[in-house]
Short mmCIF file of C-alpha atoms and ligand atoms in Angstrom, two decimals:
data_model
loop_
_atom_site.label_atom_id
_atom_site.label_comp_id
_atom_site.label_asym_id
_atom_site.label_seq_id
_atom_site.Cartn_x
_atom_site.Cartn_y
_atom_site.Cartn_z
CA MET A 1 -14.92 22.80 2.39
CA SER A 2 -17.52 24.60 4.83
CA GLY A 3 -16.91 26.57 7.69
CA ARG A 4 -13.49 27.00 9.52
CA PRO A 5 -11.75 23.72 10.35
CA GLY A 6 -9.97 23.76 14.14
CA ALA A 7 -13.17 25.49 15.89
CA VAL A 8 -11.25 25.02 19.32
CA GLN A 9 -9.25 27.80 20.17
CA THR A 10 -7.14 27.25 22.80
CA GLY A 11 -5.12 30.14 24.20
CA ARG A 12 -1.84 28.30 24.79
CA GLN A 13 1.32 28.91 22.57
CA ALA A 14 1.09 27.58 19.16
CA CYS A 15 2.30 24.12 18.51
CA ARG A 16 4.20 23.33 15.98
CA HIS A 17 3.45 20.61 14.11
CA VAL A 18 5.82 18.70 11.05
CA ILE A 19 4.62 15.89 8.88
CA ILE A 20 7.29 14.47 7.06
CA GLY A 21 5.73 12.92 3.84
CA HIS A 22 2.66 14.30 1.44
CA GLY A 23 0.74 10.77 1.41
CA PRO A 24 -2.62 10.02 2.73
CA ALA A 25 -0.68 9.27 6.12
CA GLY A 26 0.75 12.79 6.57
CA LEU A 27 -2.58 14.61 5.10
CA SER A 28 -4.90 12.56 7.08
CA ALA A 29 -2.74 13.47 10.21
CA ALA A 30 -2.81 17.14 9.13
CA GLU A 31 -6.49 17.27 8.92
CA ALA A 32 -7.15 15.77 12.31
CA ILE A 33 -4.58 18.43 13.97
CA ARG A 34 -6.35 20.84 12.19
CA ALA A 35 -9.81 20.24 13.14
CA LEU A 36 -9.03 19.86 16.88
CA ASP A 37 -6.23 22.78 17.12
CA ALA A 38 -7.40 25.88 15.43
CA ASP A 39 -3.79 27.72 16.17
CA ALA A 40 -1.09 25.26 15.62
CA SER A 41 1.08 25.32 12.78
CA ILE A 42 1.22 22.65 10.58
CA THR A 43 4.01 21.87 7.83
CA ILE A 44 4.43 19.03 5.13
CA VAL A 45 7.36 18.18 4.18
CA SER A 46 7.88 16.23 0.83
CA GLU A 47 10.79 15.46 -1.29
CA GLU A 48 8.57 15.58 -4.12
CA PRO A 49 7.50 18.71 -6.58
CA TYR A 50 3.93 17.73 -6.14
CA ARG A 51 1.36 18.06 -4.06
CA PHE A 52 -1.01 15.44 -2.63
CA TYR A 53 -1.81 12.57 -5.49
CA SER A 54 -3.32 8.93 -5.75
CA ARG A 55 -0.71 6.66 -5.82
CA PRO A 56 -2.89 3.81 -6.45
CA GLY A 57 -4.13 5.59 -9.75
CA LEU A 58 -0.84 6.05 -11.18
CA ALA A 59 -0.65 2.96 -13.11
CA PHE A 60 -4.24 3.74 -14.56
CA TYR A 61 -2.69 7.05 -15.37
CA LEU A 62 0.27 4.91 -17.28
CA ALA A 63 -2.09 2.70 -19.00
CA LYS A 64 -4.17 5.55 -20.94
CA ARG A 65 -7.38 4.79 -18.40
CA VAL A 66 -7.23 8.26 -16.45
CA PRO A 67 -5.65 11.50 -17.06
CA GLN A 68 -2.62 12.58 -14.99
CA GLU A 69 -5.07 15.86 -13.57
CA GLN A 70 -7.39 13.24 -12.03
CA LEU A 71 -4.63 11.88 -10.04
CA PHE A 72 -4.61 15.10 -8.12
CA SER A 73 -7.48 15.60 -5.70
CA ARG A 74 -6.58 18.59 -3.61
CA PRO A 75 -6.82 22.20 -4.92
CA ASP A 76 -4.75 25.31 -3.95
CA ALA A 77 -7.82 26.02 -1.76
CA TYR A 78 -7.61 23.10 -0.09
CA TYR A 79 -4.10 23.99 1.48
CA ARG A 80 -5.50 27.65 2.26
CA HIS A 81 -8.85 26.19 3.81
CA TRP A 82 -7.24 23.80 6.15
CA ARG A 83 -3.93 26.22 6.64
CA ILE A 84 -1.31 23.52 6.17
CA ASP A 85 1.99 25.12 4.44
CA THR A 86 4.20 22.78 2.32
CA VAL A 87 7.78 22.63 1.93
CA HIS A 88 9.28 20.75 -0.99
CA ALA A 89 12.62 19.44 -0.09
CA ARG A 90 14.09 16.11 0.96
CA ALA A 91 14.76 15.75 4.96
CA GLU A 92 17.91 14.57 5.48
CA GLY A 93 18.02 13.75 9.23
CA LEU A 94 16.62 14.04 12.85
CA ASP A 95 17.82 15.73 15.81
CA PRO A 96 15.02 14.78 18.55
CA THR A 97 17.01 16.72 21.22
CA ALA A 98 16.87 19.77 19.45
CA ARG A 99 13.84 18.80 17.82
CA LEU A 100 14.78 19.74 14.40
CA VAL A 101 14.42 18.48 11.03
CA HIS A 102 17.50 18.88 8.79
CA LEU A 103 16.78 19.73 4.98
CA ALA A 104 18.43 19.53 1.88
CA GLY A 105 20.33 22.82 1.55
CA GLY A 106 20.75 23.23 5.07
CA ARG A 107 17.63 24.63 6.26
CA ARG A 108 16.50 23.49 9.68
CA LEU A 109 12.86 23.26 10.26
CA PRO A 110 11.83 23.09 14.46
CA TYR A 111 9.37 21.42 15.58
CA ASP A 112 7.04 20.50 18.94
CA ARG A 113 5.58 17.16 17.56
CA LEU A 114 6.75 15.66 14.69
CA LEU A 115 5.12 12.55 12.04
CA LEU A 116 7.00 10.08 10.11
CA ALA A 117 4.83 9.31 7.03
CA THR A 118 7.50 8.13 4.52
CA GLY A 119 5.81 5.43 3.03
CA SER A 120 7.73 2.69 1.23
CA ALA A 121 10.11 2.28 -1.88
CA ALA A 122 10.28 -0.57 -4.38
CA ALA A 123 13.15 -2.87 -3.20
CA LEU A 124 15.43 -4.17 -6.10
CA PRO A 125 17.35 -7.24 -6.57
CA ASN A 126 21.09 -7.54 -5.89
CA VAL A 127 22.32 -8.57 -9.39
CA PRO A 128 24.56 -7.33 -11.77
CA GLY A 129 23.35 -4.31 -13.99
CA ILE A 130 20.53 -3.47 -11.82
CA ASP A 131 21.89 0.27 -12.27
CA LEU A 132 21.33 0.51 -16.00
CA ALA A 133 18.95 2.99 -17.84
CA GLY A 134 15.79 1.12 -18.51
CA VAL A 135 15.48 -0.78 -15.27
CA VAL A 136 12.22 0.84 -13.60
CA THR A 137 9.95 0.57 -10.43
CA LEU A 138 6.78 2.12 -9.70
CA ASP A 139 6.81 4.14 -6.56
CA SER A 140 5.79 7.61 -7.57
CA LEU A 141 4.49 10.51 -10.24
CA SER A 142 8.04 11.00 -10.92
CA ASP A 143 8.67 7.33 -11.82
CA THR A 144 6.00 7.61 -14.47
CA ARG A 145 8.10 9.99 -16.13
CA THR A 146 10.97 7.55 -16.36
CA ILE A 147 8.47 4.53 -17.33
CA LEU A 148 7.47 6.81 -20.04
CA ASP A 149 11.06 7.47 -21.46
CA ALA A 150 12.17 4.18 -21.33
CA VAL A 151 9.29 2.90 -23.11
CA ARG A 152 9.31 5.45 -25.75
CA GLN A 153 12.35 3.47 -27.96
CA ALA A 154 11.58 0.44 -26.91
CA ARG A 155 9.98 -2.79 -28.30
CA SER A 156 10.04 -5.41 -25.44
CA ALA A 157 9.93 -5.38 -21.74
CA VAL A 158 10.76 -8.05 -18.89
CA VAL A 159 8.63 -7.79 -15.98
CA VAL A 160 10.05 -9.43 -12.92
CA GLY A 161 8.21 -9.68 -9.54
CA GLY A 162 4.64 -10.70 -8.22
CA GLY A 163 1.61 -8.76 -6.58
CA VAL A 164 -0.58 -5.68 -7.80
CA THR A 165 2.27 -3.85 -9.05
CA ALA A 166 3.91 -6.51 -11.19
CA LEU A 167 0.56 -7.04 -13.30
CA GLU A 168 0.24 -2.86 -13.31
CA LEU A 169 3.50 -2.65 -14.80
CA ILE A 170 2.52 -5.90 -17.59
CA GLU A 171 -0.80 -3.92 -18.30
CA VAL A 172 1.57 -0.33 -18.73
CA PHE A 173 3.61 -2.13 -21.16
CA LEU A 174 1.12 -3.75 -23.24
CA ALA A 175 -0.79 -0.68 -23.39
CA ARG A 176 1.95 1.00 -24.75
CA GLY A 177 2.44 -1.53 -27.25
CA LEU A 178 5.74 -3.68 -25.99
CA LYS A 179 6.00 -7.18 -26.21
CA VAL A 180 6.32 -8.42 -22.66
CA HIS A 181 8.05 -11.21 -20.94
CA TYR A 182 7.29 -11.87 -17.27
CA LEU A 183 9.44 -13.80 -14.84
CA LEU A 184 7.91 -15.63 -12.17
CA ARG A 185 10.62 -17.05 -9.37
CA ARG A 186 7.58 -19.95 -8.47
CA ALA A 187 4.96 -22.07 -10.53
CA ARG A 188 2.13 -19.85 -10.41
CA TYR A 189 1.38 -15.87 -9.20
CA TRP A 190 1.10 -14.26 -6.12
CA SER A 191 0.64 -17.54 -3.93
CA SER A 192 0.94 -15.97 -0.74
CA VAL A 193 -2.38 -14.50 -1.25
CA LEU A 194 -4.26 -16.35 -4.54
CA ASP A 195 -4.78 -20.16 -5.15
CA GLU A 196 -4.02 -22.47 -7.70
CA ALA A 197 -7.42 -21.75 -9.52
CA GLU A 198 -6.87 -18.03 -9.22
CA SER A 199 -3.58 -17.65 -9.73
CA GLY A 200 -4.46 -19.67 -13.05
CA LEU A 201 -7.41 -17.86 -13.95
CA VAL A 202 -4.69 -14.45 -13.74
CA LEU A 203 -1.88 -16.04 -16.00
CA LYS A 204 -4.56 -17.76 -18.30
CA ARG A 205 -5.63 -14.09 -19.37
CA LEU A 206 -2.03 -12.69 -19.57
CA ARG A 207 -1.37 -15.32 -21.77
CA ASP A 208 -4.36 -14.34 -23.83
CA GLU A 209 -2.98 -10.75 -24.00
CA GLN A 210 0.53 -12.60 -25.69
CA VAL A 211 2.22 -12.22 -22.45
CA GLU A 212 5.03 -14.73 -22.19
CA ILE A 213 5.36 -16.52 -19.09
CA HIS A 214 8.33 -17.90 -17.76
CA THR A 215 7.53 -19.85 -14.69
CA GLU A 216 10.44 -20.95 -12.16
CA THR A 217 12.92 -18.45 -13.32
CA GLU A 218 14.91 -16.16 -11.45
CA LEU A 219 16.73 -13.15 -13.05
CA GLY A 220 20.53 -13.44 -12.87
CA GLN A 221 21.68 -10.41 -14.51
CA VAL A 222 20.80 -7.33 -16.88
CA LEU A 223 22.65 -6.98 -19.80
CA GLY A 224 23.31 -3.70 -20.74
CA ARG A 225 24.75 -1.89 -24.10
CA LYS A 226 25.89 1.81 -24.00
CA GLY A 227 24.61 2.28 -19.94
CA ARG A 228 21.34 1.12 -21.32
CA VAL A 229 19.47 -1.95 -20.67
CA ALA A 230 19.75 -4.51 -23.43
CA GLY A 231 18.29 -7.96 -21.88
CA ILE A 232 18.60 -10.10 -18.95
CA GLU A 233 19.97 -13.43 -18.29
CA THR A 234 17.93 -15.48 -16.23
CA ARG A 235 19.74 -17.63 -13.71
CA ALA A 236 19.60 -20.97 -15.56
CA GLY A 237 21.38 -19.19 -18.41
CA GLN A 238 18.47 -18.05 -20.69
CA ARG A 239 18.85 -14.79 -22.32
CA ILE A 240 15.81 -12.40 -23.25
CA GLY A 241 16.32 -9.05 -25.27
CA CYS A 242 14.23 -6.25 -23.87
CA GLU A 243 14.92 -2.49 -23.23
CA VAL A 244 12.95 -2.07 -20.48
CA LEU A 245 13.03 -4.23 -17.14
CA GLY A 246 10.30 -3.66 -14.53
CA ILE A 247 10.84 -4.79 -11.47
CA ALA A 248 8.04 -5.61 -8.63
CA ILE A 249 9.30 -7.80 -6.13
CA GLY A 250 8.09 -5.81 -3.01
CA VAL A 251 8.32 -2.50 -0.90
CA GLN A 252 10.22 -1.76 2.00
CA PRO A 253 9.31 1.07 4.72
CA ARG A 254 11.49 4.27 4.23
CA LEU A 255 13.55 3.95 7.62
CA GLU A 256 16.16 6.23 6.69
CA LEU A 257 15.22 9.06 8.96
CA ALA A 258 13.67 6.97 11.39
CA ARG A 259 16.91 4.28 12.42
CA PRO A 260 19.80 7.07 12.49
CA ALA A 261 17.75 9.11 14.82
CA GLY A 262 17.28 6.20 17.52
CA LEU A 263 13.48 5.36 16.83
CA PRO A 264 12.88 1.31 17.66
CA THR A 265 12.41 -0.54 14.43
CA ARG A 266 11.69 -3.49 13.28
CA LYS A 267 10.26 -4.16 9.62
CA GLY A 268 9.12 -0.70 10.52
CA VAL A 269 8.96 2.40 13.08
CA LEU A 270 7.24 0.42 15.88
CA VAL A 271 4.59 2.32 17.32
CA ASP A 272 2.03 1.70 19.85
CA GLY A 273 -1.71 1.79 19.52
CA HIS A 274 -1.74 5.89 19.56
CA MET A 275 1.14 5.89 16.46
CA ARG A 276 3.31 7.21 19.05
CA SER A 277 7.45 5.93 18.22
CA GLY A 278 9.65 5.41 21.14
CA VAL A 279 10.83 8.77 21.06
CA LYS A 280 9.06 11.68 22.90
CA ASP A 281 6.65 13.50 20.53
CA ILE A 282 7.61 11.97 17.37
CA PHE A 283 4.83 9.73 15.95
CA ALA A 284 4.99 7.59 12.43
CA ALA A 285 1.83 6.45 10.19
CA GLY A 286 1.05 4.67 6.92
CA ASP A 287 3.68 2.11 5.19
CA ILE A 288 6.38 2.61 7.52
CA ALA A 289 4.39 2.34 10.77
CA GLU A 290 4.63 -1.34 12.29
CA VAL A 291 1.92 -1.02 14.91
CA SER A 292 2.80 -3.77 17.68
CA ASP A 293 1.88 -3.89 21.21
CA GLY A 294 4.97 -5.56 22.90
CA ASP A 295 7.14 -8.37 21.96
CA ALA A 296 4.62 -9.90 19.30
CA PRO A 297 5.69 -8.51 15.94
CA GLY A 298 3.32 -6.00 14.01
CA HIS A 299 1.94 -6.41 10.41
CA LEU A 300 3.03 -3.99 7.69
CA ASN A 301 -0.14 -2.81 5.93
CA MET A 302 0.87 -1.38 2.30
CA LEU A 303 -2.69 -0.05 1.93
CA TRP A 304 -4.30 3.69 1.01
CA PRO A 305 -6.99 3.23 3.98
CA VAL A 306 -4.80 2.06 6.40
CA ALA A 307 -2.35 4.82 5.94
CA ILE A 308 -5.61 7.68 6.08
CA ALA A 309 -6.54 5.40 9.49
CA THR A 310 -2.91 5.50 11.33
CA GLY A 311 -2.72 9.15 9.94
CA ARG A 312 -6.02 10.13 11.57
CA THR A 313 -5.01 8.94 14.65
CA ALA A 314 -1.47 9.93 14.60
CA GLY A 315 -2.53 13.40 14.02
CA ALA A 316 -5.93 13.27 16.65
CA ASN A 317 -2.86 12.42 19.52
CA MET A 318 -0.23 15.15 18.12
CA ALA A 319 -3.45 17.54 18.98
CA CYS A 320 -3.99 16.00 22.04
CA ALA A 321 -1.73 17.88 24.79
CA ASP A 322 -2.49 15.33 27.21
CA LEU A 323 -1.28 12.13 25.56
CA ALA A 324 1.71 13.79 23.22
CA ASP A 325 3.03 15.50 26.40
CA GLY A 326 2.80 11.99 28.41
CA PRO A 327 4.95 9.30 28.46
CA ALA A 328 6.58 8.10 25.04
CA ALA A 329 7.74 4.92 25.70
CA HIS A 330 6.92 2.19 23.13
CA GLY A 331 4.14 -0.16 24.30
CA ASP A 332 2.54 2.14 27.16
CA THR A 333 -0.60 2.37 25.91
CA ALA A 334 -2.70 1.01 28.66
CA GLY A 335 -4.83 3.61 30.13
CA ALA A 336 -3.43 6.33 27.76
CA PRO A 337 -5.65 9.09 26.74
CA GLY A 338 -6.29 9.92 23.24
CA ALA A 339 -7.40 8.46 20.18
CA LEU A 340 -6.42 4.49 19.37
CA TYR A 341 -5.63 2.63 16.25
CA ARG A 342 -7.99 -0.30 16.00
CA PRO A 343 -6.86 -2.41 13.05
CA GLY A 344 -9.82 -3.15 10.91
CA THR A 345 -9.99 -6.08 8.29
CA PRO A 346 -7.24 -5.33 5.80
CA PHE A 347 -9.00 -4.96 2.40
CA ASN A 348 -8.03 -4.12 -1.18
CA VAL A 349 -9.91 -4.01 -4.71
CA CYS A 350 -7.09 -4.47 -7.42
CA TYR A 351 -7.38 -4.63 -11.23
CA LEU A 352 -5.29 -7.95 -12.16
CA ALA A 353 -5.14 -8.85 -16.01
CA ASP A 354 -8.56 -6.60 -16.46
CA LEU A 355 -10.31 -8.30 -13.53
CA TRP A 356 -11.70 -6.76 -10.55
CA VAL A 357 -10.07 -8.52 -7.25
CA SER A 358 -11.24 -7.91 -3.94
CA ILE A 359 -9.09 -9.60 -0.89
CA ALA A 360 -10.32 -9.22 2.68
CA GLY A 361 -9.64 -10.70 6.09
CA GLN A 362 -7.31 -13.68 6.40
CA VAL A 363 -6.84 -15.45 3.04
CA SER A 364 -4.02 -17.42 3.18
CA PRO A 365 -1.63 -19.69 5.33
CA ALA A 366 1.04 -18.13 7.42
CA GLY A 367 4.84 -18.22 5.71
CA ALA A 368 3.54 -19.13 1.91
CA ASP A 369 6.48 -18.76 -0.32
CA ASP A 370 5.80 -15.94 -3.21
CA ASP A 371 7.35 -14.29 -5.94
CA LEU A 372 7.71 -11.13 -3.63
CA ARG A 373 10.72 -11.22 -1.65
CA HIS A 374 9.35 -8.14 0.45
CA ALA A 375 5.85 -6.78 1.61
CA GLY A 376 3.45 -6.39 -1.38
CA ARG A 377 1.94 -2.66 -1.86
CA GLY A 378 -1.85 -2.61 -1.88
CA SER A 379 -1.46 -5.85 0.21
CA SER A 380 -1.18 -6.60 3.94
CA GLU A 381 1.17 -9.06 6.00
CA ALA A 382 -2.50 -9.30 8.04
CA TRP A 383 -3.76 -11.41 5.09
CA GLN A 384 -1.12 -14.32 5.89
CA ALA A 385 -1.74 -14.14 9.69
CA ALA A 386 -2.06 -17.36 11.55
CA SER A 387 -5.88 -18.20 12.27
CA PRO A 388 -6.80 -18.43 15.82
CA ASP A 389 -6.60 -21.55 17.57
CA GLY A 390 -10.05 -23.26 17.57
CA ASP A 391 -12.56 -24.26 15.03
CA ALA A 392 -10.92 -25.63 11.56
CA LEU A 393 -11.08 -23.07 8.69
CA ARG A 394 -13.12 -24.40 5.92
CA VAL A 395 -12.43 -23.15 2.29
CA VAL A 396 -15.37 -22.87 0.20
CA SER A 397 -15.41 -21.76 -3.36
CA GLY A 398 -17.51 -20.83 -6.22
CA ARG A 399 -17.00 -20.53 -10.20
CA ALA A 400 -18.79 -18.61 -12.87
CA PRO A 401 -17.07 -18.12 -16.43
CA GLY A 402 -14.47 -15.33 -15.70
CA ALA A 403 -15.17 -15.18 -12.02
CA TYR A 404 -14.13 -17.02 -8.86
CA GLN A 405 -15.24 -16.51 -5.44
CA ARG A 406 -13.29 -17.93 -2.15
CA LEU A 407 -14.59 -17.82 1.49
CA HIS A 408 -13.02 -18.99 4.65
CA VAL A 409 -15.30 -20.03 7.28
CA GLN A 410 -14.14 -20.41 10.80
CA GLY A 411 -16.79 -21.84 12.80
CA ASN A 412 -19.34 -19.86 12.66
CA ARG A 413 -17.68 -16.62 11.01
CA LEU A 414 -16.56 -15.17 7.66
CA ALA A 415 -12.43 -15.11 7.95
CA GLY A 416 -11.44 -13.91 4.73
CA ALA A 417 -12.93 -13.66 1.28
CA VAL A 418 -10.91 -13.15 -2.32
CA ILE A 419 -13.70 -12.53 -5.06
CA MET A 420 -12.46 -12.15 -8.50
CA GLY A 421 -14.61 -10.72 -11.39
CA ASP A 422 -18.44 -10.50 -10.37
CA GLN A 423 -18.12 -7.92 -7.58
CA ARG A 424 -21.47 -8.36 -6.09
CA LEU A 425 -20.12 -10.32 -3.21
CA ALA A 426 -17.24 -8.32 -2.32
CA THR A 427 -18.97 -5.66 0.07
CA PRO A 428 -21.02 -8.24 1.98
CA ALA A 429 -17.93 -10.38 2.67
CA ARG A 430 -16.63 -7.74 4.09
CA TYR A 431 -19.32 -6.60 5.96
CA LEU A 432 -19.55 -10.04 7.40
CA ILE A 433 -15.94 -10.33 8.24
CA GLU A 434 -15.72 -6.61 9.91
CA GLN A 435 -19.17 -7.25 11.93
CA ALA A 436 -17.96 -10.84 12.82
CA ILE A 437 -21.42 -12.05 11.83
CA ASP A 438 -22.98 -15.11 13.21
CA LEU A 439 -22.96 -17.20 9.93
CA GLY A 440 -25.22 -19.78 11.83
CA PRO A 441 -28.40 -19.57 9.47
CA VAL A 442 -26.54 -20.11 6.31
CA ARG A 443 -23.35 -22.04 7.70
CA ALA A 444 -24.66 -25.20 6.27
CA ALA A 445 -25.98 -24.09 2.96
CA LEU A 446 -22.50 -22.53 2.41
CA LEU A 447 -20.89 -25.29 3.30
CA ALA A 448 -22.52 -27.39 1.11
CA PRO A 449 -20.81 -29.31 -2.19
CA GLY A 450 -21.47 -26.90 -5.47
CA ALA A 451 -23.49 -24.12 -3.16
CA ASP A 452 -24.25 -21.13 -4.94
CA LEU A 453 -22.55 -18.73 -2.89
CA ALA A 454 -23.83 -15.33 -3.95
CA GLN A 455 -27.13 -17.04 -3.80
CA VAL A 456 -26.86 -18.03 -0.22
CA LEU A 457 -24.89 -15.03 1.06
CA LEU A 458 -26.76 -11.92 -0.64
CA PRO A 459 -30.19 -12.89 0.81
CA PHE A 460 -28.43 -12.79 4.38
CA TYR A 461 -26.17 -9.97 3.85
CA GLU A 462 -29.53 -7.94 3.09
CA ALA A 463 -31.19 -9.59 6.08
CA VAL A 464 -28.58 -8.64 8.69
CA ARG A 465 -28.17 -4.94 7.06
CA ALA A 466 -32.28 -4.82 7.44
C1 FAD B 1 1.65 1.72 -8.04
C2 FAD B 1 0.78 1.59 -6.68
C3 FAD B 1 -0.17 1.03 -6.69
C4 FAD B 1 -1.10 0.78 -5.30
N1 FAD B 1 -1.71 0.22 -5.51
C5 FAD B 1 -2.61 0.14 -4.15
C6 FAD B 1 -3.69 -0.56 -3.93
O1 FAD B 1 -4.42 -1.01 -4.87
N2 FAD B 1 -4.94 -0.33 -2.95
C7 FAD B 1 -4.13 0.28 -1.90
O2 FAD B 1 -4.90 0.38 -0.66
N3 FAD B 1 -2.68 0.67 -1.94
C8 FAD B 1 -2.28 0.82 -2.88
N4 FAD B 1 -0.80 1.34 -2.95
C9 FAD B 1 -0.23 1.83 -1.65
C10 FAD B 1 -0.54 2.93 -1.04
O3 FAD B 1 -0.36 4.11 -1.99
C11 FAD B 1 0.26 2.79 -0.17
O4 FAD B 1 -0.03 2.41 1.07
C12 FAD B 1 0.20 4.61 0.96
O5 FAD B 1 0.29 5.62 -0.13
C13 FAD B 1 0.82 5.12 1.96
O6 FAD B 1 0.51 6.11 2.17
P1 FAD B 1 1.85 6.48 3.24
O7 FAD B 1 1.00 8.09 3.47
O8 FAD B 1 2.35 6.06 4.35
O9 FAD B 1 3.20 7.07 2.25
P2 FAD B 1 3.42 7.64 0.65
O10 FAD B 1 2.29 7.71 0.18
O11 FAD B 1 4.07 6.83 -0.03
O12 FAD B 1 3.66 9.13 0.96
C14 FAD B 1 5.33 9.10 1.40
C15 FAD B 1 5.62 10.72 1.39
O13 FAD B 1 6.88 10.42 1.78
C16 FAD B 1 7.88 11.69 1.32
N5 FAD B 1 9.28 11.16 1.61
C17 FAD B 1 9.65 10.09 1.74
N6 FAD B 1 11.04 10.39 2.22
C18 FAD B 1 11.21 11.72 2.50
C19 FAD B 1 12.27 12.23 2.90
N7 FAD B 1 13.21 12.26 3.09
N8 FAD B 1 11.96 13.53 3.16
C20 FAD B 1 10.97 14.40 2.45
N9 FAD B 1 9.88 13.60 1.78
C21 FAD B 1 9.69 12.26 2.00
C22 FAD B 1 7.16 11.00 -0.42
O14 FAD B 1 8.15 11.90 -1.01
C23 FAD B 1 5.74 11.08 -0.03
O15 FAD B 1 5.59 12.28 -0.23
C24 FAD B 1 -0.21 1.20 -4.05
C25 FAD B 1 0.82 2.05 -4.18
C26 FAD B 1 2.02 2.14 -5.51
C27 FAD B 1 2.88 3.22 -5.78
#
């Protein structure tokens, strides 16, 4: 932290920026504003009692892989340096006409520019008993306390759902010594992203850890005793005793402020490439933002790096008088000044059943069925985007003990990749996708039956990078 951020002194009246949400989108926006405007007041509002922390790190903390302190990366000095004020209170309503945020307890916060970066929250299935104590989700640091309380006296747990979070909950319960049952709505795990072999690899590892897997099994109701979870009953009538029930059926953007305030929404808050909502001087970024340039639905991206990128764009535009003072009509981006968000290759590295897994680009057909009923945390709807017309997609895969690589080749380009286990191909694959590198010189070798994908791609990657 050297130098004073926000070197440009404008001389105009200080602009009041209010940011609701203290995650990566909110904090990146605050930094971007300060970098452009030394005079502005910047206030971040969060209903949580903590400052910025790593949400992807929560499961690592719960599974005893990292200490809690490691989740916090910004000391008090950081907030002083960037001159960011923080308010710990729940925002209960917006008044875009009076430019006010209503906080719990009756306090009102005036703003000139407002960013909504309220993230997303775990969805719950609509089944009897879902309100019982011992039903847990993993969204926040407060949830980790609830989970730790729930597992203290527990001997067994049931986990329902798919994607990254279901596996994280399973790992947490195993690390805490619980017997775990895993209910999968379909025949395999995370079928909208992983193919049969990849899913099989994950499920085998779970079985090796004594997880009892119930495929094609749906939660019917939660059984209780004295207000606490005592078991579950499946739709087929099977009963499984447990004291903890982990739910991971996906997340939904938190739109409870945006909708009543009249912001146009679809799956998320609709924003243009400048992250402007349809209401003047209100921006949105991170998990809640659906970037769309007109009628076509945008993708929800529940990814940390996307939250940083969209937050940064929003902040740069909030600080930019020309843009923010201009029209705020949604879809009106043509020719507008200011920072423009350009979606990159959605990418994630996650840890599934003791296996590092990297996922990049288009990896799955549109509309694939899944255990997740909503967007999955740590994933992007763009992974399921339909391939553009033109050359057919060729899927090549390579295997080694405990490792699996899948590449989607479209014409002469790499469109997507799933790399499980050995991660040597992860960065090269991401680079080749992002840079749309012409695979011409190695395409035939790559598509040859039984090709060693790493042997073909690694030297090629080194050569194109040189
Ligand atoms: C367990 C877990 C694992 C994950 N794993 C990965 C991963 O492997 N890779 C990856 O890329 N991403 C992962 N993610 C997703 C990633 O953390 C999110 O995409 C990212 O945090 C979104 O950032 P955000 O700033 O939009 O919202 P968030 O980080 O969710 O922050 C939202 C903020 O808004 C505040 N808020 C909401 N409503 C109100 C209100 N009314 N009043 C006041 N404050 C409010 C909240 O308190 C919070 O501070 C994971 C998330 C979780 C929970």
